[in-house]
mmCIF file of C-alpha atoms in Angstrom:
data_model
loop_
_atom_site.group_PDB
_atom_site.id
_atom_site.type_symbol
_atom_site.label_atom_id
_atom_site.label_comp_id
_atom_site.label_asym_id
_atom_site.label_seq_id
_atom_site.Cartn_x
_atom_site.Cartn_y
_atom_site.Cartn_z
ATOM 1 C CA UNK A 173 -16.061 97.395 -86.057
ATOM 2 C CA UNK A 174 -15.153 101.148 -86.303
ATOM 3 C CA UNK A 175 -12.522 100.091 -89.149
ATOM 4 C CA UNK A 176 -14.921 99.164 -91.193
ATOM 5 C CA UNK A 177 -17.674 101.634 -90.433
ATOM 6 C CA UNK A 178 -15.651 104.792 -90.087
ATOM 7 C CA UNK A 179 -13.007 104.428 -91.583
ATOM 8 C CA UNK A 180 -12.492 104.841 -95.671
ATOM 9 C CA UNK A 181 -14.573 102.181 -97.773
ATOM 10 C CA UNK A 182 -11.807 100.587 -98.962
ATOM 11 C CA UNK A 183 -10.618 99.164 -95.848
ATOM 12 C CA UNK A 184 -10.622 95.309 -96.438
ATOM 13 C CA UNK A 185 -11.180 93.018 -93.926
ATOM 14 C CA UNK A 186 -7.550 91.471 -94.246
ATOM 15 C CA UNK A 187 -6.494 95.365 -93.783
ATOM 16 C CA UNK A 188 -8.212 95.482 -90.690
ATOM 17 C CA UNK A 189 -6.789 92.152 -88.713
ATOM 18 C CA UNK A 190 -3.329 93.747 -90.177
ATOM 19 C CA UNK A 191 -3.980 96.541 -87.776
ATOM 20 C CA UNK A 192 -5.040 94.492 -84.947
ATOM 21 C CA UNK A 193 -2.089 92.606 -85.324
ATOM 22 C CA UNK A 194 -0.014 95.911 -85.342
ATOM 23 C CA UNK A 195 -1.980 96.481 -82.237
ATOM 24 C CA UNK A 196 -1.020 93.459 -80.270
ATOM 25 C CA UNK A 197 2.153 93.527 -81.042
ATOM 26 C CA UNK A 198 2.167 97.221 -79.498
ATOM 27 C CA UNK A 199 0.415 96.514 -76.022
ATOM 28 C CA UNK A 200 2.755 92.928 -75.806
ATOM 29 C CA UNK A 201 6.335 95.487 -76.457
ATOM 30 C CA UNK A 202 4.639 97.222 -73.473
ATOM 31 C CA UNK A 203 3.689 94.272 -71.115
ATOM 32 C CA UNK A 204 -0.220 94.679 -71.297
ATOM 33 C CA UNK A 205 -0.560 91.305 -73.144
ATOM 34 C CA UNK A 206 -2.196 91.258 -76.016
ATOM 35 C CA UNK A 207 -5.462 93.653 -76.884
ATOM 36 C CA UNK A 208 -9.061 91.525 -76.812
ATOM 37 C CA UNK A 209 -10.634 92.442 -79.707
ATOM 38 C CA UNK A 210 -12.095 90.297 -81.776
ATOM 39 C CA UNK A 211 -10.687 89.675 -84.992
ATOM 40 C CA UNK A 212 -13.154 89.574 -88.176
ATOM 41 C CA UNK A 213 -13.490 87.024 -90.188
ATOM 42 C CA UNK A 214 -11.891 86.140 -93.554
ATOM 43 C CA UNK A 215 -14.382 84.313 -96.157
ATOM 44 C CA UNK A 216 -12.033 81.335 -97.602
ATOM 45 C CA UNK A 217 -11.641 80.857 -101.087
ATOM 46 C CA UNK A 218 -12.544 77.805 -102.496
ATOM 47 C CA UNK A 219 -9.998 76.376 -105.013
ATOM 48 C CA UNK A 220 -10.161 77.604 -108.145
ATOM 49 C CA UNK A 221 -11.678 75.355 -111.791
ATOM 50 C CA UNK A 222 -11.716 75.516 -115.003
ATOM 51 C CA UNK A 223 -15.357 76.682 -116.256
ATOM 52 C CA UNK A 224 -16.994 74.796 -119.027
ATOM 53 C CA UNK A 225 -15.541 77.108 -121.567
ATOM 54 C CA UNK A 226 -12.367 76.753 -120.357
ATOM 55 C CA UNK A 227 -12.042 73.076 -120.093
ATOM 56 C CA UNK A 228 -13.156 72.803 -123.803
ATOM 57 C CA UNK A 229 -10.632 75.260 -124.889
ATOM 58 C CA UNK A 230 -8.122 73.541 -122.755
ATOM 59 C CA UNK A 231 -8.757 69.906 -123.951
ATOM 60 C CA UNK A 232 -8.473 71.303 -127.533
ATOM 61 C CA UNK A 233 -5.219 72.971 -127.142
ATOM 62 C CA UNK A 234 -4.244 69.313 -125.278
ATOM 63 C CA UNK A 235 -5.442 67.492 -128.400
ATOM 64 C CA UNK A 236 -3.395 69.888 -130.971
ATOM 65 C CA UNK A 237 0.148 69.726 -128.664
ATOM 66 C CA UNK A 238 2.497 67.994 -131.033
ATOM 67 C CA UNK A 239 4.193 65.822 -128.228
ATOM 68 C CA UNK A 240 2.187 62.649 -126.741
ATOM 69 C CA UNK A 241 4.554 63.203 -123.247
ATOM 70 C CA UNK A 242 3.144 66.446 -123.329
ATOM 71 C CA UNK A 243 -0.374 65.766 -124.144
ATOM 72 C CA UNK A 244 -0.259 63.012 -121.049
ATOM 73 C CA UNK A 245 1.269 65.571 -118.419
ATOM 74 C CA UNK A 246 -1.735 67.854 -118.858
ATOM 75 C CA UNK A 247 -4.288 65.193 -118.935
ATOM 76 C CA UNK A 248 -3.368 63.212 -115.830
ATOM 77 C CA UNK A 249 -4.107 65.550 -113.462
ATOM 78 C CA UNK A 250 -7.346 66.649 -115.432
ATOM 79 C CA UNK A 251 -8.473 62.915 -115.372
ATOM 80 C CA UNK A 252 -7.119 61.034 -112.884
ATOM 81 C CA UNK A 253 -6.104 64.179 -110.449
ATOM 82 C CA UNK A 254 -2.828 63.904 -109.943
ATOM 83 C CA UNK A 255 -0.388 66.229 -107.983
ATOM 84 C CA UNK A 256 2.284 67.565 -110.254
ATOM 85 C CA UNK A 257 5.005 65.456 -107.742
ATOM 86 C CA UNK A 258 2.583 62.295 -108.457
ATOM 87 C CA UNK A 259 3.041 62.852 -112.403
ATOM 88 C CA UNK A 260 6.868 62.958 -112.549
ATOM 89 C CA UNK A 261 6.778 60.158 -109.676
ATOM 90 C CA UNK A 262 4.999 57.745 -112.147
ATOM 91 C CA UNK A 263 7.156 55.044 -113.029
ATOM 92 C CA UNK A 264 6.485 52.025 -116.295
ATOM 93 C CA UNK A 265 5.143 49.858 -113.441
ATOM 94 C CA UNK A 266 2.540 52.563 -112.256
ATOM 95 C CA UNK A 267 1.209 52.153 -115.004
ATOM 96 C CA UNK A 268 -0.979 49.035 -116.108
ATOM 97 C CA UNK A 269 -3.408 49.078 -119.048
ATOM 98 C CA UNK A 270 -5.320 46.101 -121.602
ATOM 99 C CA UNK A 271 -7.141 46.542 -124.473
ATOM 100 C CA UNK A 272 -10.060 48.361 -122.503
ATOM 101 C CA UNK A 273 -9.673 49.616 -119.289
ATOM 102 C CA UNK A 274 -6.403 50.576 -117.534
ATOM 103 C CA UNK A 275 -5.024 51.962 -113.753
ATOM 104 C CA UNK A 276 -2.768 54.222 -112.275
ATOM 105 C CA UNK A 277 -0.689 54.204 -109.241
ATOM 106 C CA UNK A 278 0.315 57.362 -107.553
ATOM 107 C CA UNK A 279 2.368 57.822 -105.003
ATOM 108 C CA UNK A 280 1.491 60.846 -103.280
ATOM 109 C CA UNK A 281 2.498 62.543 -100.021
ATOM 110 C CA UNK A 282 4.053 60.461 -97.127
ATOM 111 C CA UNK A 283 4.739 57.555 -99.004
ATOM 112 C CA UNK A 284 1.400 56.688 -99.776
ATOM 113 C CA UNK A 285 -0.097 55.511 -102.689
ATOM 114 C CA UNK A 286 -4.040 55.223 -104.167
ATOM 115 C CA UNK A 287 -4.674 53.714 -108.039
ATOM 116 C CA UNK A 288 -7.357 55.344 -109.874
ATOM 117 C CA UNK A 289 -9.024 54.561 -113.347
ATOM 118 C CA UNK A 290 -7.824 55.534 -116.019
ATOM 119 C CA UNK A 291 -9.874 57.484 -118.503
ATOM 120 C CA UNK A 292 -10.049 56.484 -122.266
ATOM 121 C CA UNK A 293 -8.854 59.184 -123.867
ATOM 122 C CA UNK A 294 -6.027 59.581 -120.915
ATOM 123 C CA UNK A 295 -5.773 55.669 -122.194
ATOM 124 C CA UNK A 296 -5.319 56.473 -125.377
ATOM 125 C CA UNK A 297 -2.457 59.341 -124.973
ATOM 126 C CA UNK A 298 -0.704 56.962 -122.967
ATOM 127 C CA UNK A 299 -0.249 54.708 -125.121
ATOM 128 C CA UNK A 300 0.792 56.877 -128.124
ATOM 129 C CA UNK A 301 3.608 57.513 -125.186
ATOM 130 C CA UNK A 302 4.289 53.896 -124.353
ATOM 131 C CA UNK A 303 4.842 53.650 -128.043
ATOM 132 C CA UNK A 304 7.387 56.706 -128.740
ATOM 133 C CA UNK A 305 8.939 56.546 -124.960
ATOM 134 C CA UNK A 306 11.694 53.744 -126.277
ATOM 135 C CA UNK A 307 13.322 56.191 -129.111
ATOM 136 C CA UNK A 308 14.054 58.647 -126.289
ATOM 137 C CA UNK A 309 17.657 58.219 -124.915
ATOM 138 C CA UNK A 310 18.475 55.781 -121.878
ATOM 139 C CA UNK A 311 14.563 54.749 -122.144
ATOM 140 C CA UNK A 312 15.922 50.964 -121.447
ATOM 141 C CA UNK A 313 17.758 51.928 -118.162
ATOM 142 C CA UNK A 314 15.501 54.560 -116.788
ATOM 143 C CA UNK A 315 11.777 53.471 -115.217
ATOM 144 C CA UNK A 316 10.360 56.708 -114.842
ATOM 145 C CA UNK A 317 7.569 57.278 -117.333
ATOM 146 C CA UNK A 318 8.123 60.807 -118.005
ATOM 147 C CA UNK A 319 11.681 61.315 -119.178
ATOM 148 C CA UNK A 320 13.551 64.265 -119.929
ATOM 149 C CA UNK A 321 15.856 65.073 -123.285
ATOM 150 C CA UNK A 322 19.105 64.067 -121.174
ATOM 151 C CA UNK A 323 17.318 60.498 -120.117
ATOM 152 C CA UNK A 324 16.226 61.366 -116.523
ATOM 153 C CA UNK A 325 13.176 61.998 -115.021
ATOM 154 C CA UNK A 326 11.327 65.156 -116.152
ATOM 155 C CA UNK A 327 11.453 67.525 -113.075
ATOM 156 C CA UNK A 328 7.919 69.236 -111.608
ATOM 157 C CA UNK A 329 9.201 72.470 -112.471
ATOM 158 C CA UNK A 330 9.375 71.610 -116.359
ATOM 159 C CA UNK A 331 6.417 69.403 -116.379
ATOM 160 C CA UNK A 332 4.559 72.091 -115.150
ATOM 161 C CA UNK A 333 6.048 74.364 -117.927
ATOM 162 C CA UNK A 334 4.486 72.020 -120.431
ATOM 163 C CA UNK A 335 1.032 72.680 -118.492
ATOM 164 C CA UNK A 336 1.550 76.342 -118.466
ATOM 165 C CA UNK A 337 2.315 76.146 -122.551
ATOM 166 C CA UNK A 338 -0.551 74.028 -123.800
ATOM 167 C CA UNK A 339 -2.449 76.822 -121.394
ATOM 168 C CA UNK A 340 -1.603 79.428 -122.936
ATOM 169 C CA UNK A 341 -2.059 78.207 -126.302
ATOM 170 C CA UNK A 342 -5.653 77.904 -125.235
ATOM 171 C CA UNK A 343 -5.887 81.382 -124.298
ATOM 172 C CA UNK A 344 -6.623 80.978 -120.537
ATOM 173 C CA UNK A 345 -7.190 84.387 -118.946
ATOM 174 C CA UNK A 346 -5.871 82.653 -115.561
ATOM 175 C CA UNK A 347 -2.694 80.879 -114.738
ATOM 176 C CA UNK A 348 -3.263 77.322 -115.184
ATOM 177 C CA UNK A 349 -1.763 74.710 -113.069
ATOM 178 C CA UNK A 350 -2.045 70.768 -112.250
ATOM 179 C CA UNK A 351 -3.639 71.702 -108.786
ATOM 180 C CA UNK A 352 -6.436 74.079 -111.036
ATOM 181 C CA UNK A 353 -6.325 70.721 -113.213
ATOM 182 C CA UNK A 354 -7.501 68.505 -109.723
ATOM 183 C CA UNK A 355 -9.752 70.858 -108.391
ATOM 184 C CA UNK A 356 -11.471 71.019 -111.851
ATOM 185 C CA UNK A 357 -11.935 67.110 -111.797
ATOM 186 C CA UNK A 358 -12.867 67.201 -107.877
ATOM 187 C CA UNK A 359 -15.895 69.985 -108.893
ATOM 188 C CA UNK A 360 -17.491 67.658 -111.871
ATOM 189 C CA UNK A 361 -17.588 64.841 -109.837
ATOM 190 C CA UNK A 362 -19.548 66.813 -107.068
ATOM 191 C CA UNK A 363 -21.253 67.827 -110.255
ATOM 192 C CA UNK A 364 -22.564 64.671 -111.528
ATOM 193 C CA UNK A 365 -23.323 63.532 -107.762
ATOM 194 C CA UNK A 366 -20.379 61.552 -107.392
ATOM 195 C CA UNK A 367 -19.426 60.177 -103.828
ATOM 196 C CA UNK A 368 -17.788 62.871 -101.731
ATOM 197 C CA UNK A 369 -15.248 60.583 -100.746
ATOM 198 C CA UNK A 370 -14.128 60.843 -104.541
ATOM 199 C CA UNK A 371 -13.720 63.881 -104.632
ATOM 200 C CA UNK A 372 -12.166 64.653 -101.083
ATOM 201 C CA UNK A 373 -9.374 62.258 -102.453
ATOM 202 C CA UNK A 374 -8.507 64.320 -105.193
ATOM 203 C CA UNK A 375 -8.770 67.799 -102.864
#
């Protein structure tokens, strides 16, 4: 395409179908219907994970944060690949554990719901939780696991604040969010040859 090949080297592809666009839009104004040319195509980005040095930083700064609520936010979606919604959805009954093993039930999008394993050391942070969640206020009236200071349920907005802290205390060069957390989770399970169907659940 002459865009590309004539035109200054730092014309981007996205640049380019911006012009076309311009251009359609000028021949429609002028009844000719839109131009046929051929629009070039944009490589997609896959969704972004944490490399191995970044998941070991991260899971240390997890292990230092001071608050167990905290330290269970970040590692849900990590483990178990939860949407940020499906974290402050969680309610006491989503949540059933023994001595050994334990599942979670997340409602996502829709309505629907899908229970997943729970890790052991995402077992063991919960619990700490279970343990401290009564001495926060209204904790016998409230079901939601994840409460707030006031009693409620902890919003997505500050629940992913608490993600964005514990990532910065691990000195992440990139923002850091719940869906990086997934997508992190969904790329070592392709890694250790895990079904796809695993992973596209978490994706």
């Amino acid at each position: 395409m002459w865009l590309l090949r004539d035109g200054p080297a730092r014309r981007s592809r996205v640049y380019v179908n911006s012009v076309l666009t311009a251009l359609d839009d000028f021949h429609v104004r002028r009844g000719l219907g839109k131009a046929d040319v051929a629009r070039e195509d944009l490589p997609k980005n896959a969704p972004r994970a944490l490399e191995e040095r970044a998941r070991i930083r991260w899971l240390r700064a997890v292990e230092a944060h001071l608050s167990p609520r905290g330290r269970c936010i970040a590692l849900i979606p990590y483990y178990a690949g939860a949407r940020i919604s499906e974290v402050v959805r969680l309610d006491m009954g989503g949540v059933q554990m023994s001595a050994r093993k334990g599942r979670l039930r997340l409602y996502g999008k829709g309505g629907k719901f899908r229970e997943v394993d729970i890790h052991p050391k995402l077992r063991t942070e919960l619990q700490l939780w279970l343990d401290e969640r009564p001495k926060w206020p209204h904790a016998g009236e409230n079901r939601t696991l994840f409460l707030n200071a006031k009693g409620g349920r902890l919003s997505a907005r500050a629940a992913g604040g608490i993600i964005a802290e514990i990532a910065q205390t691990a000195g992440l060069d990139d923002p850091t969010t719940a869906h990086v957390l997934r997508h992190t989770l969904a790329t070592t399970l392709v890694g250790r040859s895990c079904s796809c169907g695993m992973a596209a659940r978490i994706t």
